[in-house]
CSV table of C-alpha atoms in Angstrom, one decimal:
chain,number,residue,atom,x,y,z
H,1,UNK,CA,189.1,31.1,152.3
H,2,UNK,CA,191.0,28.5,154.7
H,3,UNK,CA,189.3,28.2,158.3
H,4,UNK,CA,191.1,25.7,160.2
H,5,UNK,CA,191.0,25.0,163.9
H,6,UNK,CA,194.6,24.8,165.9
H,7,UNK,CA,195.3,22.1,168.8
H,8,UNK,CA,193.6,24.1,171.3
H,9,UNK,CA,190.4,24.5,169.3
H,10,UNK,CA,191.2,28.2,168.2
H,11,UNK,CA,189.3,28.7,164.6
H,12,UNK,CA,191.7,30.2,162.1
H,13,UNK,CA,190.4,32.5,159.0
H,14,UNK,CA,192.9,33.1,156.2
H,15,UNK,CA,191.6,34.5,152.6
H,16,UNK,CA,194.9,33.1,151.3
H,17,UNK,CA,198.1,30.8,152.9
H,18,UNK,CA,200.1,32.6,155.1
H,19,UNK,CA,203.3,33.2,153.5
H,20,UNK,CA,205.6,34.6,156.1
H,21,UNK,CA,206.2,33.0,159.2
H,22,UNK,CA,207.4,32.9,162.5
H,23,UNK,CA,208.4,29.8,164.1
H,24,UNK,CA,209.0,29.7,167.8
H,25,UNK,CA,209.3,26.0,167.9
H,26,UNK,CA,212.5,24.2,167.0
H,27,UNK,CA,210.9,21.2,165.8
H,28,UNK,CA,208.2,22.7,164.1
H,29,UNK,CA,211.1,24.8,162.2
H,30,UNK,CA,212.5,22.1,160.9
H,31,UNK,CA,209.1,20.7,159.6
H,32,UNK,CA,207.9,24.0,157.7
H,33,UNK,CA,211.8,23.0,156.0
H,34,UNK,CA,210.8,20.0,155.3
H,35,UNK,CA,207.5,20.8,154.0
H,36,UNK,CA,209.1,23.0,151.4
H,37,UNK,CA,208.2,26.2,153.5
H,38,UNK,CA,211.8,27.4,153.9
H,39,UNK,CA,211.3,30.7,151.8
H,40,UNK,CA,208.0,31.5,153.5
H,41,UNK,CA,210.2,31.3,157.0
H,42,UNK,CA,211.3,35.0,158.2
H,43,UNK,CA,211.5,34.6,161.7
H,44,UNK,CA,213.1,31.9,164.3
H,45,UNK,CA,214.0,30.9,167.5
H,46,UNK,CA,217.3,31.0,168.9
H,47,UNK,CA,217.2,27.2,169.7
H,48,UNK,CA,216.0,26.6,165.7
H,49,UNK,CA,219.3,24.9,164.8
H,50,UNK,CA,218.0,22.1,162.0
H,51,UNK,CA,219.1,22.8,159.5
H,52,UNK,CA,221.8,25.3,160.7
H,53,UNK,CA,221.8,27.6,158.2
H,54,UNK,CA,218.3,28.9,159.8
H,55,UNK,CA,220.1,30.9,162.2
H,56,UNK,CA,222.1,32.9,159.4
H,57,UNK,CA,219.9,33.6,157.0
H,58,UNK,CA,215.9,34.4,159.1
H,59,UNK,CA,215.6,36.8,162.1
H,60,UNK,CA,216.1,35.7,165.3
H,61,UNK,CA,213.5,36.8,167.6
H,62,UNK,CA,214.3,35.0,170.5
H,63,UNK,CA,213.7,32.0,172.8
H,64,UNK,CA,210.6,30.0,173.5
H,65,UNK,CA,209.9,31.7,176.7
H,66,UNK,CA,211.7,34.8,175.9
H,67,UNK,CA,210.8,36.6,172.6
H,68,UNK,CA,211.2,39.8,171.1
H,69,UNK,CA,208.3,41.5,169.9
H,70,UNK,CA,209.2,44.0,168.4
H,71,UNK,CA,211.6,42.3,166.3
H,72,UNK,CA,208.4,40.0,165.8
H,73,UNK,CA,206.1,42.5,164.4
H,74,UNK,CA,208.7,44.4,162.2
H,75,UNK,CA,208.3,41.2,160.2
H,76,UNK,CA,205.1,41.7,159.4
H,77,UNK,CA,204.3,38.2,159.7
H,78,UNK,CA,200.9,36.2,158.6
H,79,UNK,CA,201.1,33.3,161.3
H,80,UNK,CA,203.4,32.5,164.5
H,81,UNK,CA,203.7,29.0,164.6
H,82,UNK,CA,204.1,28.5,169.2
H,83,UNK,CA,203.4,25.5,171.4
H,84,UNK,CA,201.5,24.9,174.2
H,85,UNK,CA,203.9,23.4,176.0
H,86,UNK,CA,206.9,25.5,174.7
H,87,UNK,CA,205.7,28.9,174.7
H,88,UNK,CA,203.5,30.4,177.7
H,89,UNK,CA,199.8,31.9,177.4
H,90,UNK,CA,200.7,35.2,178.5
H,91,UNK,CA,203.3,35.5,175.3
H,92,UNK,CA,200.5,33.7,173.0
H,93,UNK,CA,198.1,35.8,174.4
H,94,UNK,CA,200.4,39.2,173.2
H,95,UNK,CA,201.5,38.0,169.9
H,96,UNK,CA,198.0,37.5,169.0
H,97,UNK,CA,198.2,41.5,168.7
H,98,UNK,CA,200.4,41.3,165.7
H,99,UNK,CA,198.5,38.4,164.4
H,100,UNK,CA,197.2,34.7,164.1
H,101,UNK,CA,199.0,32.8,166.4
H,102,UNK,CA,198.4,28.6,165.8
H,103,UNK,CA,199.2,26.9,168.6
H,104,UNK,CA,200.0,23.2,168.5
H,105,UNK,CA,200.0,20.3,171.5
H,106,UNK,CA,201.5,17.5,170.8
H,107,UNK,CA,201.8,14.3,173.1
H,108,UNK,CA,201.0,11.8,171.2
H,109,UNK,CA,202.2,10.3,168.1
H,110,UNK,CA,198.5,10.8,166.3
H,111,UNK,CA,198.9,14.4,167.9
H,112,UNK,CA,201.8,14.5,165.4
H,113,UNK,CA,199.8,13.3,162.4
H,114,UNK,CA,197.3,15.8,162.9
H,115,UNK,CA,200.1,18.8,163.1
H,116,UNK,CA,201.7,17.8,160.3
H,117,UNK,CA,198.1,17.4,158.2
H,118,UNK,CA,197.4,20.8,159.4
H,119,UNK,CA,201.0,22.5,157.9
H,120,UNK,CA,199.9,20.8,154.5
H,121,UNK,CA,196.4,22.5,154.6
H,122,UNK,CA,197.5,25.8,156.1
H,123,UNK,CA,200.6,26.3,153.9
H,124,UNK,CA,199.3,24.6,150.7
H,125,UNK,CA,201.8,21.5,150.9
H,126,UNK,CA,199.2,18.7,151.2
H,127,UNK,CA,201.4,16.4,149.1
H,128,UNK,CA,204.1,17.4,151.0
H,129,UNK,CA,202.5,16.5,154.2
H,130,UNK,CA,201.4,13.1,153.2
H,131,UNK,CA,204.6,12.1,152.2
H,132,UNK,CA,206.0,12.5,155.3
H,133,UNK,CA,202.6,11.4,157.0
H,134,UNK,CA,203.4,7.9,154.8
H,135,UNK,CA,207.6,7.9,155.7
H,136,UNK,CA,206.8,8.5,159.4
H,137,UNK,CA,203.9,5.4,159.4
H,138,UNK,CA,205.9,3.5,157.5
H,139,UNK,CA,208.5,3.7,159.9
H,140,UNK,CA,205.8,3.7,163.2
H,141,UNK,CA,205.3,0.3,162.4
H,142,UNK,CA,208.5,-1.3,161.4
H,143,UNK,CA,209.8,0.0,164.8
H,144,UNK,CA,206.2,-1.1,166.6
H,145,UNK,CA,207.3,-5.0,164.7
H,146,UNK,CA,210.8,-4.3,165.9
H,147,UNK,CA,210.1,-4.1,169.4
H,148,UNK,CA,207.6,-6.7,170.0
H,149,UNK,CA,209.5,-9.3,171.0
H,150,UNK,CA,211.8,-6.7,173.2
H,151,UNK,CA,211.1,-7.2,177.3
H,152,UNK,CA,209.7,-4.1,179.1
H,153,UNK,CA,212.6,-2.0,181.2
H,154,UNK,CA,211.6,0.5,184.1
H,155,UNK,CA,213.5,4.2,183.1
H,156,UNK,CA,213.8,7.2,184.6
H,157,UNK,CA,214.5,10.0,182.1
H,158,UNK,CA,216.2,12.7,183.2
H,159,UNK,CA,215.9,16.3,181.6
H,160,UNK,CA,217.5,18.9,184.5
H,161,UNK,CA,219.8,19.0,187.7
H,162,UNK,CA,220.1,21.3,190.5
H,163,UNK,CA,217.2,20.4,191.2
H,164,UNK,CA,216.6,17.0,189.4
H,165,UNK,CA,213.8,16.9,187.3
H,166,UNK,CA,212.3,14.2,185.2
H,167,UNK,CA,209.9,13.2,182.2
H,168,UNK,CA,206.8,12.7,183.6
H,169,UNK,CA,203.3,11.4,182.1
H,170,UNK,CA,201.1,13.3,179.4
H,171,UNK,CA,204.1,14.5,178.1
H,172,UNK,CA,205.5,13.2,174.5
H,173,UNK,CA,208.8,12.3,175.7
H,174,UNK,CA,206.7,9.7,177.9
H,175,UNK,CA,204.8,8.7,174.9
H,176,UNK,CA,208.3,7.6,172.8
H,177,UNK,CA,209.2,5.5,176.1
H,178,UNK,CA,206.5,3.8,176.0
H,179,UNK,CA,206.8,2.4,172.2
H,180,UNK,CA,210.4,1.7,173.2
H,181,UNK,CA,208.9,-0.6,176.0
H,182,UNK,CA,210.5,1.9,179.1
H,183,UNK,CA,208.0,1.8,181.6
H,184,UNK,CA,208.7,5.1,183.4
H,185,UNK,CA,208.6,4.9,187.0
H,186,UNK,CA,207.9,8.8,187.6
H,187,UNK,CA,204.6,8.4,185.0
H,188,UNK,CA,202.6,8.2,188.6
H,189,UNK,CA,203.2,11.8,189.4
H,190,UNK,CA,201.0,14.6,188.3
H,191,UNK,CA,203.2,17.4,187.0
H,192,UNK,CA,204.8,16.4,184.1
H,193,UNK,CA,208.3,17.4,184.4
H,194,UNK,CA,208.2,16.6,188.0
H,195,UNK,CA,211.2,17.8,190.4
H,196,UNK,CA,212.1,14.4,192.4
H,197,UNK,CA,214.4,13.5,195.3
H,198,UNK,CA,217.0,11.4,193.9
H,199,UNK,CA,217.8,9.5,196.9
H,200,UNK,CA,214.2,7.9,196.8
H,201,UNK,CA,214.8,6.9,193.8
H,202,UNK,CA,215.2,3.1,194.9
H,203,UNK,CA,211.8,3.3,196.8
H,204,UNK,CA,209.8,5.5,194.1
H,205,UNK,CA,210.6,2.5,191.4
H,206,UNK,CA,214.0,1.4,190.8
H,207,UNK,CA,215.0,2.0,187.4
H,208,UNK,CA,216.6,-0.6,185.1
H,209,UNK,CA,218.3,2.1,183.0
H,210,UNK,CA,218.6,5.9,183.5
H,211,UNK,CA,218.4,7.9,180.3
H,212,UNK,CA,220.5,11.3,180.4
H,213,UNK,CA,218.7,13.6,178.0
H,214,UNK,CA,221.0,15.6,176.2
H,215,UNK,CA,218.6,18.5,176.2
H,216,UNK,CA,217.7,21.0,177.8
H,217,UNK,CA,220.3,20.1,180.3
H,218,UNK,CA,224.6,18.7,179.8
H,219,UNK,CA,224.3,15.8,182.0
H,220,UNK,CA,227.9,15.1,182.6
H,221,UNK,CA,229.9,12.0,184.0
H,222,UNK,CA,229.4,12.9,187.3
H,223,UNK,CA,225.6,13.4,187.0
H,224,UNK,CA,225.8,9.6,185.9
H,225,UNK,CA,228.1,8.6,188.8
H,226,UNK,CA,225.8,10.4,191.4
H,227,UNK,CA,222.9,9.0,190.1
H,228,UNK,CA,223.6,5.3,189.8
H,229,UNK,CA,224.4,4.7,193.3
H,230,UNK,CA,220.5,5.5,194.7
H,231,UNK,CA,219.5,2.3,192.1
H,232,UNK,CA,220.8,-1.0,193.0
H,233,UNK,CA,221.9,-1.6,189.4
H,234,UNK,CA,220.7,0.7,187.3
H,235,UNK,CA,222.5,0.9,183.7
H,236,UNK,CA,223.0,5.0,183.3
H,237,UNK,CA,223.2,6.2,179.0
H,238,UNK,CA,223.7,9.0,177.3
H,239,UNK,CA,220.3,9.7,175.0
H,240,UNK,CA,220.0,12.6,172.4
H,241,UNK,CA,216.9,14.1,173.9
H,242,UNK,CA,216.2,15.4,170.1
H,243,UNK,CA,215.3,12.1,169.4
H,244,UNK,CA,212.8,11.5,172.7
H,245,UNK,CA,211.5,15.4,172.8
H,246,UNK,CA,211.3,16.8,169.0
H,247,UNK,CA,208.1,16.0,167.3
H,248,UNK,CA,207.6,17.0,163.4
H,249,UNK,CA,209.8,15.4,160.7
H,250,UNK,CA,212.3,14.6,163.8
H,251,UNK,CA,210.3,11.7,164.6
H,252,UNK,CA,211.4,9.5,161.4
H,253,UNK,CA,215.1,9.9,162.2
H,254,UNK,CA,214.3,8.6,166.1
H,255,UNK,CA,213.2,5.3,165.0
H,256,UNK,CA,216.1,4.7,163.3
H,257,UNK,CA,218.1,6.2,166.1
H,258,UNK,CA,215.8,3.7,168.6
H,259,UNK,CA,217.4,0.4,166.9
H,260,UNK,CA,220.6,1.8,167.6
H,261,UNK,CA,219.8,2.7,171.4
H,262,UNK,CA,218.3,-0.7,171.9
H,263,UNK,CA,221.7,-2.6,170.6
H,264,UNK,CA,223.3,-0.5,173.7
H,265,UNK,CA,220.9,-1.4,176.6
């Protein structure tokens, strides 16, 4: 018997690991991969594109906020693997009529440990998990050595236009600004993807850089141009917003993909 409590303090009870699965979660899709869990995967997200081949070979059942499910509970799944901050209560709240949903809420980078203990133990890849516990520490605190002798620069990270909205705080993009010493001036505000008036974007803070996330959004050049001029010198860049967004195995690749950032700022 496995009982097991999720991120949002739900108790799970399985006689036996689940062994089909739906993931709703990009991110977490490309863990359960990593984990070894690839065969036990029957159902993804429309947005689960790591590794590729995902989309061809599982059902698709779906967005995050958007899923089918029907298609869901043809599959006869054990588990659905959501978010909190992906997938909404109300479409937890019906899957949980097909069966266990675990929910996971990540912010933080020990947030991320804990999910990726709790794969190993639900799916029976504890070694797994530790290995990739023991890459992603490993590189934690090369990158934490890395950047301590790097100055702090004030950001704004942008996710959407029309309106423009930001990264805001409690949120784990804010949390990977932070180790890269970005102090991000709309981490004040209480929503956490707050919608902001660009033109006060001088008085609200005054950014050093502004990062361009290349998710969920396709900033262009002329998103760039309109931006810099309400800084007085803000430097505008380009960021994969896999990097800054995806938690999961993702995070081992953004440390690497950190270095490279800082060389451009």
């Amino acid at each position: 018997m496995i009982q097991l409590k999720d991120q949002i303090g739900v108790l799970h009870g399985f006689t036996a690991s689940p062994k089909r699965i739906v993931s709703l979660v990009a991110s977490q899709t490309e863990l359960l991969f990593d984990l070894g869990l690839e065969d036990e995967i029957v159902g993804v997200t429309k947005f689960c594109v790591h590794p590729m081949h995902l989309k061809s070979t599982k059902t698709i059942v779906g967005g995050t906020k958007k899923v089918k499910f029907e298609k869901i509970k043809a599959l006869r799944p054990d588990i659905i693997i959501a978010n909190k901050e992906e997938n909404t209560k109300e479409i937890v709240e019906e899957l949980r009529q097909i069966c266990s949903v675990w929910v996971t809420d990540i912010i933080t980078i020990e947030d991320n440990f804990q999910m990726i203990a709790d794969f190993g133990k639900l799916f029976n890849k504890r070694v797994e998990a530790q290995k990739w516990m023991d890459k992603i520490d490993y590189a934690y605190r090369d990158f934490q050595q890395f950047m301590s002798s790097r100055e702090v620069q004030k950001v704004a990270y942008f996710i959407w236009a029309n309106p423009y909205m930001v990264a805001g705080n409690n949120t784990f993009i804010n949390e990977l600004l932070k180790l890269n010493k970005f102090d991000n001036i709309y981490a004040n505000r209480e929503d956490r993807y707050p919608e902001i008036i660009v033109q006060k974007m001088r008085i609200q803070g005054d950014p050093d850089l502004i990062l361009l996330s290349s998710e969920p959004f396709p900033f262009s050049d002329e998103h760039a141009f309109e931006l810099g001029r309400f800084t007085h010198h803000a430097k505008t860049i380009f960021v994969d917003g896999e990097m800054f967004s995806w938690y999961g195995s993702r995070l081992l690749k953004a440390f690497d993909y950190f270095k490279v950032l800082h060389a451009r700022v």
